């Protein structure tokens, strides 16, 4: 990975994406040892993991805006339900 970063610093055209380099067992073992040494003193809380977002579809900004817009439109339509459609009036004002 350090080689790829250095290649990027020299010239971004030298970095190949969607290509994986072969890893030797010695390099993989060194990586595993490094991770285990860095996390040796870490402790878990003992509680079950929780999802960071309980209901994504109600928290996404675009969906919240969509819900709000649909409520506004439905309320406007409800207020103009008894309007005579033969008149040249706008049912929904912008």
mmCIF file of N, CA and C in Angstrom:
data_model
loop_
_atom_site.group_PDB
_atom_site.id
_atom_site.type_symbol
_atom_site.label_atom_id
_atom_site.label_comp_id
_atom_site.label_asym_id
_atom_site.label_seq_id
_atom_site.Cartn_x
_atom_site.Cartn_y
_atom_site.Cartn_z
ATOM 1 N N UNK A 1 0.820 -1.186 0.000
ATOM 2 C CA UNK A 1 0.000 0.000 0.000
ATOM 3 C C UNK A 1 0.866 1.253 0.000
ATOM 4 N N UNK A 2 1.964 1.217 0.714
ATOM 5 C CA UNK A 2 2.852 2.375 0.733
ATOM 6 C C UNK A 2 3.415 2.644 -0.655
ATOM 7 N N UNK A 3 3.668 1.579 -1.388
ATOM 8 C CA UNK A 3 4.173 1.741 -2.749
ATOM 9 C C UNK A 3 3.141 2.443 -3.619
ATOM 10 N N UNK A 4 1.881 2.047 -3.483
ATOM 11 C CA UNK A 4 0.826 2.668 -4.280
ATOM 12 C C UNK A 4 0.679 4.140 -3.922
ATOM 13 N N UNK A 5 0.762 4.467 -2.646
ATOM 14 C CA UNK A 5 0.663 5.868 -2.219
ATOM 15 C C UNK A 5 1.820 6.678 -2.783
ATOM 16 N N UNK A 6 3.017 6.109 -2.722
ATOM 17 C CA UNK A 6 4.191 6.817 -3.255
ATOM 18 C C UNK A 6 4.076 6.994 -4.763
ATOM 19 N N UNK A 7 3.570 5.967 -5.451
ATOM 20 C CA UNK A 7 3.381 6.086 -6.899
ATOM 21 C C UNK A 7 2.383 7.200 -7.213
ATOM 22 N N UNK A 8 1.339 7.326 -6.383
ATOM 23 C CA UNK A 8 0.347 8.386 -6.574
ATOM 24 C C UNK A 8 0.993 9.758 -6.393
ATOM 25 N N UNK A 9 1.883 9.872 -5.406
ATOM 26 C CA UNK A 9 2.554 11.146 -5.171
ATOM 27 C C UNK A 9 3.430 11.541 -6.347
ATOM 28 N N UNK A 10 4.076 10.552 -6.960
ATOM 29 C CA UNK A 10 4.949 10.837 -8.098
ATOM 30 C C UNK A 10 4.122 11.167 -9.331
ATOM 31 N N UNK A 11 3.206 10.274 -9.660
ATOM 32 C CA UNK A 11 2.340 10.495 -10.819
ATOM 33 C C UNK A 11 1.090 9.643 -10.657
ATOM 34 N N UNK A 12 -0.062 10.275 -10.696
ATOM 35 C CA UNK A 12 -1.309 9.543 -10.488
ATOM 36 C C UNK A 12 -1.588 8.539 -11.601
ATOM 37 N N UNK A 13 -0.938 8.694 -12.747
ATOM 38 C CA UNK A 13 -1.167 7.752 -13.850
ATOM 39 C C UNK A 13 -0.462 6.423 -13.628
ATOM 40 N N UNK A 14 0.447 6.349 -12.665
ATOM 41 C CA UNK A 14 1.146 5.086 -12.419
ATOM 42 C C UNK A 14 0.356 4.143 -11.523
ATOM 43 N N UNK A 15 -0.725 4.631 -10.908
ATOM 44 C CA UNK A 15 -1.531 3.796 -10.018
ATOM 45 C C UNK A 15 -2.569 3.054 -10.847
ATOM 46 N N UNK A 16 -2.621 1.740 -10.663
ATOM 47 C CA UNK A 16 -3.604 0.924 -11.370
ATOM 48 C C UNK A 16 -4.712 0.541 -10.398
ATOM 49 N N UNK A 17 -5.940 0.865 -10.759
ATOM 50 C CA UNK A 17 -7.089 0.512 -9.934
ATOM 51 C C UNK A 17 -7.690 -0.787 -10.451
ATOM 52 N N UNK A 18 -8.468 -1.440 -9.599
ATOM 53 C CA UNK A 18 -9.110 -2.720 -9.913
ATOM 54 C C UNK A 18 -8.098 -3.802 -10.230
ATOM 55 N N UNK A 19 -6.898 -3.637 -9.747
ATOM 56 C CA UNK A 19 -5.859 -4.647 -9.900
ATOM 57 C C UNK A 19 -5.305 -4.913 -8.508
ATOM 58 N N UNK A 20 -5.281 -6.159 -8.123
ATOM 59 C CA UNK A 20 -4.735 -6.491 -6.807
ATOM 60 C C UNK A 20 -3.370 -7.124 -6.963
ATOM 61 N N UNK A 21 -2.504 -6.773 -6.060
ATOM 62 C CA UNK A 21 -1.170 -7.355 -6.061
ATOM 63 C C UNK A 21 -1.187 -8.600 -5.187
ATOM 64 N N UNK A 22 -0.429 -9.587 -5.585
ATOM 65 C CA UNK A 22 -0.362 -10.821 -4.797
ATOM 66 C C UNK A 22 0.331 -10.549 -3.472
ATOM 67 N N UNK A 23 -0.175 -11.189 -2.440
ATOM 68 C CA UNK A 23 0.402 -11.052 -1.110
ATOM 69 C C UNK A 23 1.015 -12.378 -0.702
ATOM 70 N N UNK A 24 2.206 -12.313 -0.195
ATOM 71 C CA UNK A 24 2.857 -13.535 0.277
ATOM 72 C C UNK A 24 2.360 -13.846 1.689
ATOM 73 N N UNK A 25 2.419 -15.090 2.092
ATOM 74 C CA UNK A 25 2.001 -15.422 3.460
ATOM 75 C C UNK A 25 2.786 -14.658 4.524
ATOM 76 N N UNK A 26 4.048 -14.369 4.271
ATOM 77 C CA UNK A 26 4.854 -13.630 5.248
ATOM 78 C C UNK A 26 4.320 -12.210 5.442
ATOM 79 N N UNK A 27 3.925 -11.565 4.361
ATOM 80 C CA UNK A 27 3.385 -10.206 4.460
ATOM 81 C C UNK A 27 2.033 -10.228 5.163
ATOM 82 N N UNK A 28 1.196 -11.211 4.840
ATOM 83 C CA UNK A 28 -0.107 -11.324 5.498
ATOM 84 C C UNK A 28 0.061 -11.557 6.994
ATOM 85 N N UNK A 29 0.986 -12.416 7.369
ATOM 86 C CA UNK A 29 1.237 -12.700 8.782
ATOM 87 C C UNK A 29 1.754 -11.458 9.507
ATOM 88 N N UNK A 30 2.612 -10.702 8.847
ATOM 89 C CA UNK A 30 3.124 -9.467 9.450
ATOM 90 C C UNK A 30 1.984 -8.482 9.694
ATOM 91 N N UNK A 31 1.051 -8.388 8.752
ATOM 92 C CA UNK A 31 -0.099 -7.499 8.924
ATOM 93 C C UNK A 31 -0.990 -7.936 10.067
ATOM 94 N N UNK A 32 -1.226 -9.240 10.177
ATOM 95 C CA UNK A 32 -2.063 -9.755 11.259
ATOM 96 C C UNK A 32 -1.399 -9.511 12.612
ATOM 97 N N UNK A 33 -0.096 -9.721 12.681
ATOM 98 C CA UNK A 33 0.626 -9.478 13.934
ATOM 99 C C UNK A 33 0.556 -8.003 14.323
ATOM 100 N N UNK A 34 0.688 -7.124 13.348
ATOM 101 C CA UNK A 34 0.639 -5.691 13.619
ATOM 102 C C UNK A 34 -0.722 -5.296 14.177
ATOM 103 N N UNK A 35 -1.783 -5.788 13.564
ATOM 104 C CA UNK A 35 -3.131 -5.462 14.035
ATOM 105 C C UNK A 35 -3.356 -6.023 15.432
ATOM 106 N N UNK A 36 -2.907 -7.249 15.672
ATOM 107 C CA UNK A 36 -3.123 -7.848 16.994
ATOM 108 C C UNK A 36 -2.339 -7.107 18.076
ATOM 109 N N UNK A 37 -1.153 -6.613 17.752
ATOM 110 C CA UNK A 37 -0.368 -5.863 18.739
ATOM 111 C C UNK A 37 -1.002 -4.510 19.050
ATOM 112 N N UNK A 38 -1.543 -3.861 18.019
ATOM 113 C CA UNK A 38 -2.148 -2.547 18.238
ATOM 114 C C UNK A 38 -3.470 -2.638 18.991
ATOM 115 N N UNK A 39 -4.159 -3.764 18.894
ATOM 116 C CA UNK A 39 -5.462 -3.897 19.548
ATOM 117 C C UNK A 39 -5.414 -4.811 20.764
ATOM 118 N N UNK A 40 -4.240 -5.110 21.249
ATOM 119 C CA UNK A 40 -4.095 -6.057 22.354
ATOM 120 C C UNK A 40 -4.819 -5.583 23.614
ATOM 121 N N UNK A 41 -4.740 -4.327 23.953
ATOM 122 C CA UNK A 41 -5.360 -3.824 25.179
ATOM 123 C C UNK A 41 -6.804 -3.400 25.016
ATOM 124 N N UNK A 42 -7.352 -3.501 23.830
ATOM 125 C CA UNK A 42 -8.720 -3.040 23.585
ATOM 126 C C UNK A 42 -9.722 -3.987 24.230
ATOM 127 N N UNK A 43 -10.782 -3.409 24.777
ATOM 128 C CA UNK A 43 -11.829 -4.211 25.406
ATOM 129 C C UNK A 43 -13.165 -3.862 24.772
ATOM 130 N N UNK A 44 -14.029 -4.855 24.715
ATOM 131 C CA UNK A 44 -15.372 -4.618 24.204
ATOM 132 C C UNK A 44 -16.274 -4.247 25.362
ATOM 133 N N UNK A 45 -17.360 -3.583 25.047
ATOM 134 C CA UNK A 45 -18.293 -3.169 26.088
ATOM 135 C C UNK A 45 -19.157 -4.298 26.600
ATOM 136 N N UNK A 46 -19.241 -5.392 25.875
ATOM 137 C CA UNK A 46 -20.059 -6.515 26.296
ATOM 138 C C UNK A 46 -21.492 -6.440 25.807
ATOM 139 N N UNK A 47 -21.938 -5.278 25.368
ATOM 140 C CA UNK A 47 -23.303 -5.132 24.871
ATOM 141 C C UNK A 47 -23.349 -5.484 23.392
ATOM 142 N N UNK A 48 -24.529 -5.826 22.945
ATOM 143 C CA UNK A 48 -24.708 -6.148 21.535
ATOM 144 C C UNK A 48 -24.529 -4.890 20.692
ATOM 145 N N UNK A 49 -24.010 -5.056 19.501
ATOM 146 C CA UNK A 49 -23.821 -3.924 18.600
ATOM 147 C C UNK A 49 -25.169 -3.429 18.109
ATOM 148 N N UNK A 50 -25.286 -2.121 17.998
ATOM 149 C CA UNK A 50 -26.520 -1.517 17.513
ATOM 150 C C UNK A 50 -26.271 -0.903 16.151
ATOM 151 N N UNK A 51 -27.324 -0.849 15.359
ATOM 152 C CA UNK A 51 -27.219 -0.190 14.064
ATOM 153 C C UNK A 51 -27.128 1.317 14.287
ATOM 154 N N UNK A 52 -26.216 2.002 13.600
ATOM 155 C CA UNK A 52 -26.095 3.443 13.807
ATOM 156 C C UNK A 52 -27.317 4.216 13.327
ATOM 157 N N UNK A 53 -27.994 3.717 12.301
ATOM 158 C CA UNK A 53 -29.201 4.360 11.791
ATOM 159 C C UNK A 53 -30.318 3.331 11.872
ATOM 160 N N UNK A 54 -31.334 3.624 12.651
ATOM 161 C CA UNK A 54 -32.405 2.655 12.865
ATOM 162 C C UNK A 54 -33.287 2.547 11.629
ATOM 163 N N UNK A 55 -33.724 3.668 11.080
ATOM 164 C CA UNK A 55 -34.587 3.634 9.907
ATOM 165 C C UNK A 55 -34.023 4.598 8.870
ATOM 166 N N UNK A 56 -33.230 4.079 7.952
ATOM 167 C CA UNK A 56 -32.544 4.909 6.969
ATOM 168 C C UNK A 56 -33.517 5.701 6.114
ATOM 169 N N UNK A 57 -34.618 5.076 5.710
ATOM 170 C CA UNK A 57 -35.517 5.720 4.765
ATOM 171 C C UNK A 57 -36.264 6.901 5.371
ATOM 172 N N UNK A 58 -36.345 6.981 6.677
ATOM 173 C CA UNK A 58 -36.980 8.145 7.289
ATOM 174 C C UNK A 58 -35.958 9.190 7.714
ATOM 175 N N UNK A 59 -34.677 8.859 7.653
ATOM 176 C CA UNK A 59 -33.661 9.828 8.049
ATOM 177 C C UNK A 59 -32.932 10.433 6.865
ATOM 178 N N UNK A 60 -33.081 9.867 5.673
ATOM 179 C CA UNK A 60 -32.407 10.415 4.502
ATOM 180 C C UNK A 60 -33.010 11.782 4.172
ATOM 181 N N UNK A 61 -32.189 12.806 3.960
ATOM 182 C CA UNK A 61 -32.710 14.157 3.709
ATOM 183 C C UNK A 61 -33.648 14.239 2.515
ATOM 184 N N UNK A 62 -33.349 13.503 1.446
ATOM 185 C CA UNK A 62 -34.218 13.583 0.272
ATOM 186 C C UNK A 62 -35.575 12.978 0.561
ATOM 187 N N UNK A 63 -35.628 11.929 1.351
ATOM 188 C CA UNK A 63 -36.909 11.324 1.672
ATOM 189 C C UNK A 63 -37.715 12.194 2.620
ATOM 190 N N UNK A 64 -37.036 12.864 3.526
ATOM 191 C CA UNK A 64 -37.743 13.770 4.428
ATOM 192 C C UNK A 64 -38.360 14.903 3.618
ATOM 193 N N UNK A 65 -37.602 15.436 2.664
ATOM 194 C CA UNK A 65 -38.130 16.498 1.811
ATOM 195 C C UNK A 65 -39.293 15.979 0.981
ATOM 196 N N UNK A 66 -39.174 14.751 0.478
ATOM 197 C CA UNK A 66 -40.248 14.172 -0.324
ATOM 198 C C UNK A 66 -41.514 13.995 0.478
ATOM 199 N N UNK A 67 -41.379 13.549 1.717
ATOM 200 C CA UNK A 67 -42.537 13.368 2.589
ATOM 201 C C UNK A 67 -43.175 14.716 2.890
ATOM 202 N N UNK A 68 -42.347 15.709 3.189
ATOM 203 C CA UNK A 68 -42.872 17.044 3.490
ATOM 204 C C UNK A 68 -43.583 17.630 2.275
ATOM 205 N N UNK A 69 -43.001 17.463 1.103
ATOM 206 C CA UNK A 69 -43.613 18.002 -0.113
ATOM 207 C C UNK A 69 -44.941 17.315 -0.397
ATOM 208 N N UNK A 70 -45.001 16.005 -0.198
ATOM 209 C CA UNK A 70 -46.255 15.298 -0.465
ATOM 210 C C UNK A 70 -47.335 15.716 0.527
ATOM 211 N N UNK A 71 -46.959 15.994 1.774
ATOM 212 C CA UNK A 71 -47.946 16.460 2.756
ATOM 213 C C UNK A 71 -48.475 17.840 2.381
ATOM 214 N N UNK A 72 -47.606 18.708 1.908
ATOM 215 C CA UNK A 72 -48.036 20.041 1.491
ATOM 216 C C UNK A 72 -48.985 19.938 0.309
ATOM 217 N N UNK A 73 -48.625 19.106 -0.669
ATOM 218 C CA UNK A 73 -49.477 18.964 -1.852
ATOM 219 C C UNK A 73 -50.833 18.372 -1.483
ATOM 220 N N UNK A 74 -50.844 17.371 -0.627
ATOM 221 C CA UNK A 74 -52.124 16.765 -0.264
ATOM 222 C C UNK A 74 -52.986 17.745 0.527
ATOM 223 N N UNK A 75 -52.371 18.568 1.371
ATOM 224 C CA UNK A 75 -53.163 19.555 2.113
ATOM 225 C C UNK A 75 -53.713 20.619 1.169
ATOM 226 N N UNK A 76 -52.934 21.007 0.175
ATOM 227 C CA UNK A 76 -53.425 21.984 -0.804
ATOM 228 C C UNK A 76 -54.567 21.399 -1.623
ATOM 229 N N UNK A 77 -54.440 20.138 -1.991
ATOM 230 C CA UNK A 77 -55.509 19.512 -2.760
ATOM 231 C C UNK A 77 -56.765 19.362 -1.918
ATOM 232 N N UNK A 78 -56.613 19.049 -0.640
ATOM 233 C CA UNK A 78 -57.774 18.910 0.235
ATOM 234 C C UNK A 78 -58.502 20.240 0.398
ATOM 235 N N UNK A 79 -57.768 21.338 0.477
ATOM 236 C CA UNK A 79 -58.422 22.637 0.664
ATOM 237 C C UNK A 79 -59.139 23.083 -0.603
ATOM 238 N N UNK A 80 -58.697 22.610 -1.758
ATOM 239 C CA UNK A 80 -59.312 23.017 -3.027
ATOM 240 C C UNK A 80 -60.212 21.935 -3.602
ATOM 241 N N UNK A 81 -60.598 20.966 -2.808
ATOM 242 C CA UNK A 81 -61.398 19.854 -3.307
ATOM 243 C C UNK A 81 -62.768 20.319 -3.791
ATOM 244 N N UNK A 82 -63.350 21.286 -3.125
ATOM 245 C CA UNK A 82 -64.693 21.746 -3.481
ATOM 246 C C UNK A 82 -64.669 22.919 -4.455
ATOM 247 N N UNK A 83 -63.524 23.205 -5.040
ATOM 248 C CA UNK A 83 -63.413 24.314 -5.977
ATOM 249 C C UNK A 83 -64.054 23.933 -7.306
ATOM 250 N N UNK A 84 -64.752 24.875 -7.905
ATOM 251 C CA UNK A 84 -65.379 24.641 -9.200
ATOM 252 C C UNK A 84 -64.292 24.614 -10.267
ATOM 253 N N UNK A 85 -64.116 23.483 -10.942
ATOM 254 C CA UNK A 85 -63.045 23.325 -11.917
ATOM 255 C C UNK A 85 -63.358 23.975 -13.257
ATOM 256 N N UNK A 86 -64.587 24.451 -13.454
ATOM 257 C CA UNK A 86 -64.919 25.094 -14.724
ATOM 258 C C UNK A 86 -64.435 26.533 -14.769
ATOM 259 N N UNK A 87 -64.077 27.082 -13.629
ATOM 260 C CA UNK A 87 -63.567 28.450 -13.605
ATOM 261 C C UNK A 87 -62.101 28.448 -14.024
ATOM 262 N N UNK A 88 -61.620 29.572 -14.517
ATOM 263 C CA UNK A 88 -60.220 29.710 -14.903
ATOM 264 C C UNK A 88 -59.389 30.153 -13.700
ATOM 265 N N UNK A 89 -59.355 29.342 -12.698
ATOM 266 C CA UNK A 89 -58.556 29.649 -11.515
ATOM 267 C C UNK A 89 -57.533 28.547 -11.326
ATOM 268 N N UNK A 90 -56.482 28.910 -10.695
ATOM 269 C CA UNK A 90 -55.453 27.912 -10.387
ATOM 270 C C UNK A 90 -55.874 27.140 -9.145
ATOM 271 N N UNK A 91 -55.811 25.831 -9.249
ATOM 272 C CA UNK A 91 -56.164 25.008 -8.095
ATOM 273 C C UNK A 91 -55.022 25.023 -7.091
ATOM 274 N N UNK A 92 -53.809 24.891 -7.594
ATOM 275 C CA UNK A 92 -52.647 24.859 -6.712
ATOM 276 C C UNK A 92 -51.765 26.041 -7.059
ATOM 277 N N UNK A 93 -51.576 26.912 -6.107
ATOM 278 C CA UNK A 93 -50.718 28.066 -6.360
ATOM 279 C C UNK A 93 -49.280 27.705 -6.038
ATOM 280 N N UNK A 94 -48.342 28.228 -6.807
ATOM 281 C CA UNK A 94 -46.934 27.890 -6.553
ATOM 282 C C UNK A 94 -46.403 28.516 -5.295
#
